[in-house]
Short mmCIF file of C-alpha atoms in Angstrom, two decimals:
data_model
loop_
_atom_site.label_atom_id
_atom_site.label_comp_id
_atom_site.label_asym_id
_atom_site.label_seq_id
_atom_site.Cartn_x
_atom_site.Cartn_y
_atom_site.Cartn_z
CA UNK A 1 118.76 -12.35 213.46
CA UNK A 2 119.99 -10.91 216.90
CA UNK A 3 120.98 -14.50 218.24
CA UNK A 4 120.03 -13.44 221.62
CA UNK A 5 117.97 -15.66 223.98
CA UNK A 6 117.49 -16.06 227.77
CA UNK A 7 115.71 -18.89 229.74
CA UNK A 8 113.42 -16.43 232.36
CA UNK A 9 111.20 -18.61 233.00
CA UNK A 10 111.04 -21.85 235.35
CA UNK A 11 110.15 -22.36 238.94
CA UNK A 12 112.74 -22.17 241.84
CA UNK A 13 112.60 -25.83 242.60
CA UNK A 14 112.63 -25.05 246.79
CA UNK A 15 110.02 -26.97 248.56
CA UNK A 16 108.88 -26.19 251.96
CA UNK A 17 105.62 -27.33 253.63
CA UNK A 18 102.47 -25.93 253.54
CA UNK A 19 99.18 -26.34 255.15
CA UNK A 20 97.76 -29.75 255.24
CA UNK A 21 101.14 -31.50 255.05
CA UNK A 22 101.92 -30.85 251.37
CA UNK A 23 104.51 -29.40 250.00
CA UNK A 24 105.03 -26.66 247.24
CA UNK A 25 107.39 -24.36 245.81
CA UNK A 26 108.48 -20.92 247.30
CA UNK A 27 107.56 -19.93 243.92
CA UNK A 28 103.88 -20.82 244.09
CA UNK A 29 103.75 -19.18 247.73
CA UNK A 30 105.72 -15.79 246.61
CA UNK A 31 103.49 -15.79 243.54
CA UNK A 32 104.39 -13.65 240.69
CA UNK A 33 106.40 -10.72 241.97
CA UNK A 34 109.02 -9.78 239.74
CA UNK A 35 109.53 -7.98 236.44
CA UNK A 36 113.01 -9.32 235.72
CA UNK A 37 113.17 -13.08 236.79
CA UNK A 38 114.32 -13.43 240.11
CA UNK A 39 115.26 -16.60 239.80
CA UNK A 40 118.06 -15.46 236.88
CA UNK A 41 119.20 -12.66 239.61
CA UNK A 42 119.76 -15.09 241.84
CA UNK A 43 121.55 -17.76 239.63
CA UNK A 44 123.70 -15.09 237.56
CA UNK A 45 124.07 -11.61 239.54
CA UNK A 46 127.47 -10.90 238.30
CA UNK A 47 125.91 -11.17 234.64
CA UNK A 48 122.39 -9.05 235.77
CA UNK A 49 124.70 -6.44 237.68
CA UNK A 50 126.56 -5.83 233.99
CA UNK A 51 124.27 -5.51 231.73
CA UNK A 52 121.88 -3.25 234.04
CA UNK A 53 125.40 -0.77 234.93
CA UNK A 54 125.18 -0.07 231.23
CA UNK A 55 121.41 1.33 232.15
CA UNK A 56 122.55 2.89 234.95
CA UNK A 57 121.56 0.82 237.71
CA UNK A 58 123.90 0.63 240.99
CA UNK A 59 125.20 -2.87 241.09
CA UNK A 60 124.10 -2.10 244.64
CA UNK A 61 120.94 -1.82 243.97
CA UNK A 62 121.07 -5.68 242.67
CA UNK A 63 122.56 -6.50 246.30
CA UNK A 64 120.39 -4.79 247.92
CA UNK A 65 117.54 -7.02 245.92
CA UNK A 66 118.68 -9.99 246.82
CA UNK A 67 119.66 -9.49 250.18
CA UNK A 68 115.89 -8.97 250.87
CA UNK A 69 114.89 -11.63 248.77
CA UNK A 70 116.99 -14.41 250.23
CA UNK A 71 115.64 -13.22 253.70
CA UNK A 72 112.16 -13.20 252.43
CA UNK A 73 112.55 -16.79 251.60
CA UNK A 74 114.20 -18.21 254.70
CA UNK A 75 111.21 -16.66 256.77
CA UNK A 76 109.21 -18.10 254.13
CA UNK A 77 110.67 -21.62 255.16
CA UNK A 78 110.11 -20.27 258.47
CA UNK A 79 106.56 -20.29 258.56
CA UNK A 80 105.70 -22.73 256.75
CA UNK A 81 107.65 -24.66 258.77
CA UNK A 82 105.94 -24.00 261.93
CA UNK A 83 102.92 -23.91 260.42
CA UNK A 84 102.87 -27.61 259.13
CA UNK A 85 104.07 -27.88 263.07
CA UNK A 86 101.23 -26.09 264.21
CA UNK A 87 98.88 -28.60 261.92
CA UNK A 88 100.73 -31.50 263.73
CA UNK A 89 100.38 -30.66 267.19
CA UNK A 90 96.91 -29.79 266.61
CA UNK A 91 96.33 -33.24 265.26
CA UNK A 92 97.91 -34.42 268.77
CA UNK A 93 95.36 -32.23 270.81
CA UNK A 94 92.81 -33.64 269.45
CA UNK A 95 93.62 -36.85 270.02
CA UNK A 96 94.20 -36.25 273.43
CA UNK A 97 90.94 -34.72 273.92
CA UNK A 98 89.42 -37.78 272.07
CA UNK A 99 91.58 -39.67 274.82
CA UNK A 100 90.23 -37.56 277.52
CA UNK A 101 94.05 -36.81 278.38
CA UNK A 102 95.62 -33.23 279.86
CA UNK A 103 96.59 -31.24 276.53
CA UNK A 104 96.71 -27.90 278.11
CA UNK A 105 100.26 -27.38 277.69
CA UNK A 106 100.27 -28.43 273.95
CA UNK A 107 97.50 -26.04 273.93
CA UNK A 108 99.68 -23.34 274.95
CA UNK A 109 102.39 -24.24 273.06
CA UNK A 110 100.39 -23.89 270.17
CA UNK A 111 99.19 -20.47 271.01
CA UNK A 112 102.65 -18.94 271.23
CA UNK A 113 103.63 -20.79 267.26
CA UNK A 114 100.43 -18.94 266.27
CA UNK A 115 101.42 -15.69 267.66
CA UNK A 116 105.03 -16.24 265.82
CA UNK A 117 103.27 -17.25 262.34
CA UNK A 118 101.81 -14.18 262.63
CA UNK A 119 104.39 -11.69 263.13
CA UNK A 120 106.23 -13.95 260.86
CA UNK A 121 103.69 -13.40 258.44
CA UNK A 122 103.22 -9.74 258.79
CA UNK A 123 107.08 -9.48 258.51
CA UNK A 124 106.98 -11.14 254.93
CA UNK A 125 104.02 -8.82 253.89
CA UNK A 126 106.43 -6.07 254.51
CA UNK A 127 109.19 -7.93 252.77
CA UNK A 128 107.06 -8.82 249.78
CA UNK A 129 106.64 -4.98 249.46
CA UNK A 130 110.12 -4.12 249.85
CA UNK A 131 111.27 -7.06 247.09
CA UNK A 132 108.38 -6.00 245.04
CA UNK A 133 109.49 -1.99 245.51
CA UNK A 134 112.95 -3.05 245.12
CA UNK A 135 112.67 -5.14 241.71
CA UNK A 136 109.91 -2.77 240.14
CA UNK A 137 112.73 -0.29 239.67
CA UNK A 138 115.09 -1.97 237.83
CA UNK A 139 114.81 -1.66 234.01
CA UNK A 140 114.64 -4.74 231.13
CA UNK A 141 117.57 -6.22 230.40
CA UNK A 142 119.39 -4.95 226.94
CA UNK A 143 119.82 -7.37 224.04
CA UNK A 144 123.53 -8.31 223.63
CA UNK A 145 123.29 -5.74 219.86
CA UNK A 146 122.21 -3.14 221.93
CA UNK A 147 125.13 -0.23 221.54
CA UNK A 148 126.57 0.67 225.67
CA UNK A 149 126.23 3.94 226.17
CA UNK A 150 125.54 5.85 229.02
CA UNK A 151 123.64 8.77 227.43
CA UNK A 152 122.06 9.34 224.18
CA UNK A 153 125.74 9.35 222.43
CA UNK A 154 126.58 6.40 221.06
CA UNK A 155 123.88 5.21 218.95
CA UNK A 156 124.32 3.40 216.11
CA UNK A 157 122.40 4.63 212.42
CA UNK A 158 121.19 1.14 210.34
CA UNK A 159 120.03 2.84 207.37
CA UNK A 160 118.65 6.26 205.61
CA UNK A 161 116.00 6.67 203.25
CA UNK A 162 114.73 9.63 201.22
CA UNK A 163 116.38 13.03 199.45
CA UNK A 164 116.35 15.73 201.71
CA UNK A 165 114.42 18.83 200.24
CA UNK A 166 116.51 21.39 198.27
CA UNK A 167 114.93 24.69 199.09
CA UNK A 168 116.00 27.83 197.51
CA UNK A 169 114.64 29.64 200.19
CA UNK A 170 114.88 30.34 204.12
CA UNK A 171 112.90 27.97 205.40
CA UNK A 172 110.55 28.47 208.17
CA UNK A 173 109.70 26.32 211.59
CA UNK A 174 106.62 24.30 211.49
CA UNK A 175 105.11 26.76 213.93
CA UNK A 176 105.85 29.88 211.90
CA UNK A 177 104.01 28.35 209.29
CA UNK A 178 101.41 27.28 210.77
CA UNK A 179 100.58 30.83 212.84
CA UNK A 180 101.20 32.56 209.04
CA UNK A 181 98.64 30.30 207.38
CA UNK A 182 96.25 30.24 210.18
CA UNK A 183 95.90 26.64 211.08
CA UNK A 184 97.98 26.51 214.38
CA UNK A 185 97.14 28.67 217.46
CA UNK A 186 99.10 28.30 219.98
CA UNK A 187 98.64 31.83 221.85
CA UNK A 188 95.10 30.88 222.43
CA UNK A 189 95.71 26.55 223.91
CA UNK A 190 97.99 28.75 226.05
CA UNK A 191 95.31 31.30 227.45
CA UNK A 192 92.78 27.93 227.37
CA UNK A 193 95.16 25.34 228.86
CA UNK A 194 98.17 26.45 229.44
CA UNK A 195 102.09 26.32 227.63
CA UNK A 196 102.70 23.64 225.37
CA UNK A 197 98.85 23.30 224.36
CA UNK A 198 97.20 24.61 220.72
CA UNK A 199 93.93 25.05 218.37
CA UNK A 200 94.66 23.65 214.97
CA UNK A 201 92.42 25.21 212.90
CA UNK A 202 90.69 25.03 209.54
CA UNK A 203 92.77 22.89 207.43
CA UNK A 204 94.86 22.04 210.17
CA UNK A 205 93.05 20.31 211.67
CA UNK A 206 91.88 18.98 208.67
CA UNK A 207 95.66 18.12 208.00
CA UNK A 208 96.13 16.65 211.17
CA UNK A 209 92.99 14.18 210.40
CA UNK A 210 94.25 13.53 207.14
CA UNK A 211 97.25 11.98 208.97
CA UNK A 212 96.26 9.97 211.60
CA UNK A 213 93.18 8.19 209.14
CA UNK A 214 96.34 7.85 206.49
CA UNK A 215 97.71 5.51 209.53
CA UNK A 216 95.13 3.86 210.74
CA UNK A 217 94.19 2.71 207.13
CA UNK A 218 97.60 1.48 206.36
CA UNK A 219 97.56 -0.36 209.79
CA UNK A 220 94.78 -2.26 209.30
CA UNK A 221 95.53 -3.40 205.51
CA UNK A 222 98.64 -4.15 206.47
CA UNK A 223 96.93 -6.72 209.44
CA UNK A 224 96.57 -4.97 212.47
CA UNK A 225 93.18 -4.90 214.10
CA UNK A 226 91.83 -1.01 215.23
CA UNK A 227 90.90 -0.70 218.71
CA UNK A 228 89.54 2.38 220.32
CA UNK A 229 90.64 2.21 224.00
CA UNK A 230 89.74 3.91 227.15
CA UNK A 231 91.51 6.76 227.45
CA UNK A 232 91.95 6.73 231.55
CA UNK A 233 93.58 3.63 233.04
CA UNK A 234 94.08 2.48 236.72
CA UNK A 235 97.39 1.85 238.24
CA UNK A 236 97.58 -1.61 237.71
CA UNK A 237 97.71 -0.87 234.01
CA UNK A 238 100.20 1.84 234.07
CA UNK A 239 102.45 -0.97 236.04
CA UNK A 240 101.71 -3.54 233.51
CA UNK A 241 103.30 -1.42 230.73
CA UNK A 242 106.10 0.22 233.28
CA UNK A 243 105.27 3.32 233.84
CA UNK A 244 104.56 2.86 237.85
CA UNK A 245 106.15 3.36 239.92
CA UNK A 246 109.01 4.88 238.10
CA UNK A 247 107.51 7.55 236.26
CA UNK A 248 104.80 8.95 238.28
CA UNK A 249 106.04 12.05 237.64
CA UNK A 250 105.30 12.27 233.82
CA UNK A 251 101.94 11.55 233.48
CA UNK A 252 98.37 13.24 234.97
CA UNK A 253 96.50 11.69 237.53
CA UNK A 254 93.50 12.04 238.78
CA UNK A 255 92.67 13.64 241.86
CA UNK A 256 91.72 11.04 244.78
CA UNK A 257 91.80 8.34 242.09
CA UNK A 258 93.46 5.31 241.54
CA UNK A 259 92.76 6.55 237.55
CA UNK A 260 95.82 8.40 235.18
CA UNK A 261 95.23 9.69 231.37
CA UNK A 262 96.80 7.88 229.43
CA UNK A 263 100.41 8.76 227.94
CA UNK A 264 100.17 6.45 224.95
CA UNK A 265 98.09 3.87 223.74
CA UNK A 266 100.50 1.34 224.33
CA UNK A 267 98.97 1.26 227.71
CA UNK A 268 96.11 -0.05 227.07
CA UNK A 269 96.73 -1.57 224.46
CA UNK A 270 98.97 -4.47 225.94
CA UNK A 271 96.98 -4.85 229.35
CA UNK A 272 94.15 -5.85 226.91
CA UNK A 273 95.02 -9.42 227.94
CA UNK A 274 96.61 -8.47 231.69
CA UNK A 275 95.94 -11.69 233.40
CA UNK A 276 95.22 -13.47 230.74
CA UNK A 277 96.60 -16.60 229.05
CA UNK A 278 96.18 -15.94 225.10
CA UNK A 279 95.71 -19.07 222.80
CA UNK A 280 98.14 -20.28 221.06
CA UNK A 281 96.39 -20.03 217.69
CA UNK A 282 96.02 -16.62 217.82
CA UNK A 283 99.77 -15.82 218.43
CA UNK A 284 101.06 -13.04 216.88
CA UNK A 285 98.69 -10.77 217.98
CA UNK A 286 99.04 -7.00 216.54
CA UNK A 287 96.60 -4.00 217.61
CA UNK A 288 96.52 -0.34 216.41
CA UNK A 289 94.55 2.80 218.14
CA UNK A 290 94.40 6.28 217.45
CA UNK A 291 94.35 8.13 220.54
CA UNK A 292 95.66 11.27 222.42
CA UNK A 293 98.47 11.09 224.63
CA UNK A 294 98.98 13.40 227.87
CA UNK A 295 102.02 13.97 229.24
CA UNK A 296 103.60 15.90 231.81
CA UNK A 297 107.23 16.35 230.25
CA UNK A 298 108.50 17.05 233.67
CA UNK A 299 111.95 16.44 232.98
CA UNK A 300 111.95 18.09 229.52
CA UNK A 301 112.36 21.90 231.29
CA UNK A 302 113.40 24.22 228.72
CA UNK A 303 113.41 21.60 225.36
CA UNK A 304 111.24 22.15 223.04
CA UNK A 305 108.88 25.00 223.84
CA UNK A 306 107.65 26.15 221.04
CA UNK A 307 106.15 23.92 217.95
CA UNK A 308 104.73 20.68 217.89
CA UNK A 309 107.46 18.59 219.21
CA UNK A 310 106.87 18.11 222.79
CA UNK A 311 103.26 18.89 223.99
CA UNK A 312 101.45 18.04 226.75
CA UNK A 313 98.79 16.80 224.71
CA UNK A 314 98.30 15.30 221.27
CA UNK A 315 97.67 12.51 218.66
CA UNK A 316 99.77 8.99 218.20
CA UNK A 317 99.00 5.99 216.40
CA UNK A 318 100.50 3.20 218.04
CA UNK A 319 100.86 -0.03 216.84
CA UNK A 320 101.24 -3.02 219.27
CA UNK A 321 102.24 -7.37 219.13
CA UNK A 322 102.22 -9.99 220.75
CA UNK A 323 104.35 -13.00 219.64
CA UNK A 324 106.28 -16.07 221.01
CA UNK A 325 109.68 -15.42 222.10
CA UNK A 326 111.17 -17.20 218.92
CA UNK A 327 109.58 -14.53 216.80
CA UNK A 328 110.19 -11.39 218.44
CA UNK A 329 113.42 -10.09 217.18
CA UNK A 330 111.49 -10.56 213.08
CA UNK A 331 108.53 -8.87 214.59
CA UNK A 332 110.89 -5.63 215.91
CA UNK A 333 112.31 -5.48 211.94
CA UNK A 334 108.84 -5.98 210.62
CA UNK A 335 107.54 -3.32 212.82
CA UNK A 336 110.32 -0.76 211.96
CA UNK A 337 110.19 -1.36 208.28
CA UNK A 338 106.28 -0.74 208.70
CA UNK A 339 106.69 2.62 210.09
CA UNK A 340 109.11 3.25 207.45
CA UNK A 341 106.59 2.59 205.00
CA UNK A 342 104.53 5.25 206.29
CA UNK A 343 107.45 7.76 206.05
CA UNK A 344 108.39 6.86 202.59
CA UNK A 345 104.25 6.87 201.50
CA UNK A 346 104.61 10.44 203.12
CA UNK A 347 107.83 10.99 201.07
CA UNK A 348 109.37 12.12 204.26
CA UNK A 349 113.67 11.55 204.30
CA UNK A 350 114.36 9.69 207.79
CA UNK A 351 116.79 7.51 209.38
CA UNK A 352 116.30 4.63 211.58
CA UNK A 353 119.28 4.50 215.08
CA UNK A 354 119.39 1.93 217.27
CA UNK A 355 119.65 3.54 220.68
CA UNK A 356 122.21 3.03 223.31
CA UNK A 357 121.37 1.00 226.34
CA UNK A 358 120.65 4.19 228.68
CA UNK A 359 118.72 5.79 226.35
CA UNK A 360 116.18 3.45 225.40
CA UNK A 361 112.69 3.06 227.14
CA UNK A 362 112.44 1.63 230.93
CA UNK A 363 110.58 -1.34 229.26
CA UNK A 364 113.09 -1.50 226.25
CA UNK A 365 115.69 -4.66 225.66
CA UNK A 366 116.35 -2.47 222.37
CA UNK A 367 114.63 0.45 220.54
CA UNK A 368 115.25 1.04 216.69
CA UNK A 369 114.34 4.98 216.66
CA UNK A 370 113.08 6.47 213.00
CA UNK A 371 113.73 10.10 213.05
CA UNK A 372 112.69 12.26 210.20
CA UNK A 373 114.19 15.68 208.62
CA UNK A 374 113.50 18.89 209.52
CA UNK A 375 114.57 21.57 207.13
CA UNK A 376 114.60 24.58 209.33
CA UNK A 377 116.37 22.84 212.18
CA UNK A 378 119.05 20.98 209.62
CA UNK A 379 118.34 17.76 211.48
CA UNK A 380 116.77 14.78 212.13
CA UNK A 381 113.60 14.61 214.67
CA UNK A 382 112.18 11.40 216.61
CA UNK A 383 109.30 10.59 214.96
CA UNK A 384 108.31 6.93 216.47
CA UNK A 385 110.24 4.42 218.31
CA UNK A 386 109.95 0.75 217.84
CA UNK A 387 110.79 -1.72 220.60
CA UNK A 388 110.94 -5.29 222.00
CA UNK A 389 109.91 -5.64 225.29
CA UNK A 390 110.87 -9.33 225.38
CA UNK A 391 108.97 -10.80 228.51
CA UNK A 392 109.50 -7.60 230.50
CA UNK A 393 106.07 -6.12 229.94
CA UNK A 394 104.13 -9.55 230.20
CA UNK A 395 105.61 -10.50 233.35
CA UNK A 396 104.38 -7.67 234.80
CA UNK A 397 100.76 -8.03 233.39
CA UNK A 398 101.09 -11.57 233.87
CA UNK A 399 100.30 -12.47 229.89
CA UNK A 400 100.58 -15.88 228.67
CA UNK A 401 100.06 -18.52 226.79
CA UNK A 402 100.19 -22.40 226.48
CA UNK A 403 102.89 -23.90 224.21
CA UNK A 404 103.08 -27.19 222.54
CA UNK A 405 103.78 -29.34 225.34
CA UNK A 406 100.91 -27.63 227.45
CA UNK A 407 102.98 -25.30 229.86
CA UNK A 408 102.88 -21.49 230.30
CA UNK A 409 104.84 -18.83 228.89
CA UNK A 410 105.11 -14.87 228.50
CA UNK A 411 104.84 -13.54 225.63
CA UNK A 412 106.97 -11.24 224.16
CA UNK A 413 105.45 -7.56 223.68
CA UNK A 414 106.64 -4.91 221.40
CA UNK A 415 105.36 -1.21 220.31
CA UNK A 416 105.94 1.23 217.75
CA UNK A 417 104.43 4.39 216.60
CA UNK A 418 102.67 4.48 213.63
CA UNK A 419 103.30 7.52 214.05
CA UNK A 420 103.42 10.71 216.30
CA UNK A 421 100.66 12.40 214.25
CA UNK A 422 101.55 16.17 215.52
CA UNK A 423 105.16 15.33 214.66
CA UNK A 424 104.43 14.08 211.15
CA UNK A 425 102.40 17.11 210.37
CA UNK A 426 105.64 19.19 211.80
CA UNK A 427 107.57 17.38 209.47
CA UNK A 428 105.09 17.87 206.71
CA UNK A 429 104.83 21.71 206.91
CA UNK A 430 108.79 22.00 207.04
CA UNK A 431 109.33 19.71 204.15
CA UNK A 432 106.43 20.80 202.04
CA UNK A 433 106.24 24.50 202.61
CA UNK A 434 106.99 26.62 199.77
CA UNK A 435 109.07 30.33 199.02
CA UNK A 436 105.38 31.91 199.16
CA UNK A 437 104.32 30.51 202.55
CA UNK A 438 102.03 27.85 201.18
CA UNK A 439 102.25 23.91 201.96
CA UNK A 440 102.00 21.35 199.65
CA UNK A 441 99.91 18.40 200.50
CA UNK A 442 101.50 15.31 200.00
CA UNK A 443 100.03 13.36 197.33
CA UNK A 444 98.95 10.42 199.59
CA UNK A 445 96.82 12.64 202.00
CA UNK A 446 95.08 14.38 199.00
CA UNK A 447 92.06 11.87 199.20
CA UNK A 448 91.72 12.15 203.22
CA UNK A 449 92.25 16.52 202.58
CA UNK A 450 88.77 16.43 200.20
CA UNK A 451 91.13 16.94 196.88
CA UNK A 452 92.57 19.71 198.81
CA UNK A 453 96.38 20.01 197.10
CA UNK A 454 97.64 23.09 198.74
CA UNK A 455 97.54 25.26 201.83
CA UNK A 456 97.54 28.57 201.07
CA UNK A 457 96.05 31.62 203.71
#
């Protein structure tokens, strides 16, 4: 659909020798150390420093990159270079011993190449670091139908769906419904836990339940498998999915711990098969979890305090794939139009954006956004964001798998919510609430509410 495809793959075909007299590729020495190919920085800069200045990234910062990188790899050269020495000469003085000849000053020799190889070596430790540092902060690469934009403004609406509701009456906020009918307390999650926590209560949280099973169940029919997933992942996990190192700040950690709660599913959700090489046959791959989702909001200061919108805990279905890289762009529309589905069961009026290059996720080549209608505010609300990952995510977890012709690829991996649960029964309140201050249940959620049609106090 998008007509957008990139070649990150490949080997960098330099050949230096190694140990034993062979010879092998810088790449299978470096390993895999990037998140955007290095090999494409290398080859097309001017093209990588474009596309990332619409993300913000210094084209400095690109420089900087590859200035480490191309001394990283003529020490690499270096070494191995004097190391396939070293495995000659050593050859020699054993001959010479054999020989019972004078090799005391090859001997020598030898020991001051060994004593270079290793501050050579613990000089490209360092460098790996700083390469590794260096490339972990730059962000995917935006698909060419992305809209350039250096802020939020500038994103581009595909489609709307749904009447917006005609009350003949003032309507409330989600939370001044919910305190009046008794099924959201937020004075008390604040005296438990703290600002931007809550109880729901009684049919709340019966509501809330209602919401999330509604998901889960139209997940699974319509192919996705359930998964219940830890809840607390290690760091290599929250760098598989891109959170570290960037956005340490957003998340909780543990204390002394190489351990962080979780701040969606997503996370573990695609380092399921970190390391792995999936098979072929089971390409696309699509997983759904119901789980709760902690995050900091450190740079939300101020933005939605009060309400459901932005808490530091609460519920998300997610819904996750894995697919080759020919199908990716049809698996971001089927994924949208999927969560769509679940605001039109809901009878909810939305619209889907596609947002601007800056605004998108870290992870993101583009994100189609569906945000629903809220009454009281007279606007639209982010309710789940669906993206395409491409190979970003997969190089960084290192997931495969074998095509046709035997060789390895990444997959491409994309996530959606399906949906924010908290959010949906915002919207729900707000679009169902009625002149008396009771909520109508929408007609889908009756059977998960026990025949319950109404919220009254």
């Amino acid at each position: 659909m998008y007509g957008y495809a990139m070649n990150l793959g490949g080997t960098a075909k330099v050949f230096v020798p190694c140990d034993g007299g062979f010879f092998c590729t810088i790449q299978q020495i470096e390993g895999s150390l990037t998140m955007l190919d290095l090999k494409l920085i290398r080859q097309e800069p001017d093209f990588i420093k474009e596309k990332l200045a619409t993300r913000n990234v210094d084209p400095a910062d690109i420089d900087a990159l590859l200035a480490l990188d191309a001394k990283r790899r003529e020490l690499i050269v270096k070494s191995e270079t004097m190391k396939a020495q070293r495995n000659t000469v050593s050859d020699e003085i054993s001959q010479l011993k054999r020989n019972k000849e004078d090799a005391d000053d090859k001997i020598k020799e030898m020991r001051q190449v060994s004593a270079d190889i290793k501050a050579l070596d613990a000089e490209l430790d360092t460098l790996k670091d700083q390469v590794h540092d260096a490339a972990a902060h730059l962000p995917n690469i935006p698909n060419d139908n992305v809209p350039v934009g250096l802020d939020e403004d500038g994103s581009v609406e595909l489609r709307q769906w749904g009447e917006k509701p005609n009350l003949d009456f003032e309507p409330k906020a989600h939370w001044e419904i919910g305190e009046d009918l008794g099924i959201l307390d937020f004075e008390r999650g604040a005296k438990v836990s703290g600002s931007r926590y809550l109880y729901y209560m009684g049919l709340g949280a019966r509501l809330e339940r209602a919401v999330y099973n509604f998901f889960l169940d139209q997940n699974t029919e319509a192919g996705f498998t359930e998964v219940l997933p830890p809840y607390i992942v290690n760091d290599d996990s929250m760098y598989g999915t891109g959170q570290f190192p960037k956005f340490k700040e957003d998340v909780y950690q543990l204390r002394d711990e190489d351990m962080t709660l979780i701040p969606t599913a997503e996370v573990p959700l695609v380092n399921y098969y970190r390391n792995e090489v999936i098979p072929e046959e089971k390409l696309p791959v699509w997983f759904t979890a119901l789980t709760p989702a902690f995050r900091s909001e450190a740079g939300s200061a101020g933005r939605d305090t009060r309400g459901l919108i932005r808490l530091h805990q609460f519920n998300k279905v997610e819904m996750v794939k894995f697919c080759k890289p020919e199908n990716s762009w049809d698996e971001l529309e089927a994924l949208t139009k999927h969560a769509e589905m679940l605001l039109q069961k809901l009878g909810l009026a939305y619209h889907v954006i596609t947002l601007t290059t800056s605004d998108m996720s870290f992870t993101a080549a583009m994100t189609h956004d569906l945000e629903v209608w809220f009454p009281n505010q007279n606007t639209y609300r982010e309710i789940s964001s669906c993206s395409n990952t491409t190979d970003f995510q997969a190089r960084r977890a290192h997931i495969q798998y074998r095509d046709d012709k035997g060789k390895l690829q990444y997959v491409h991996a994309l996530n959606g919510s399906g949906l924010a649960v908290g959010r949906a029964v915002a919207a729900i309140l707000e679009n169902y609430q009625n002149a008396d201050g009771s909520v109508t249940v929408p007609d889908v959620l009756v059977p998960y509410m026990g025949g319950v049609t109404r919220i009254t106090k």
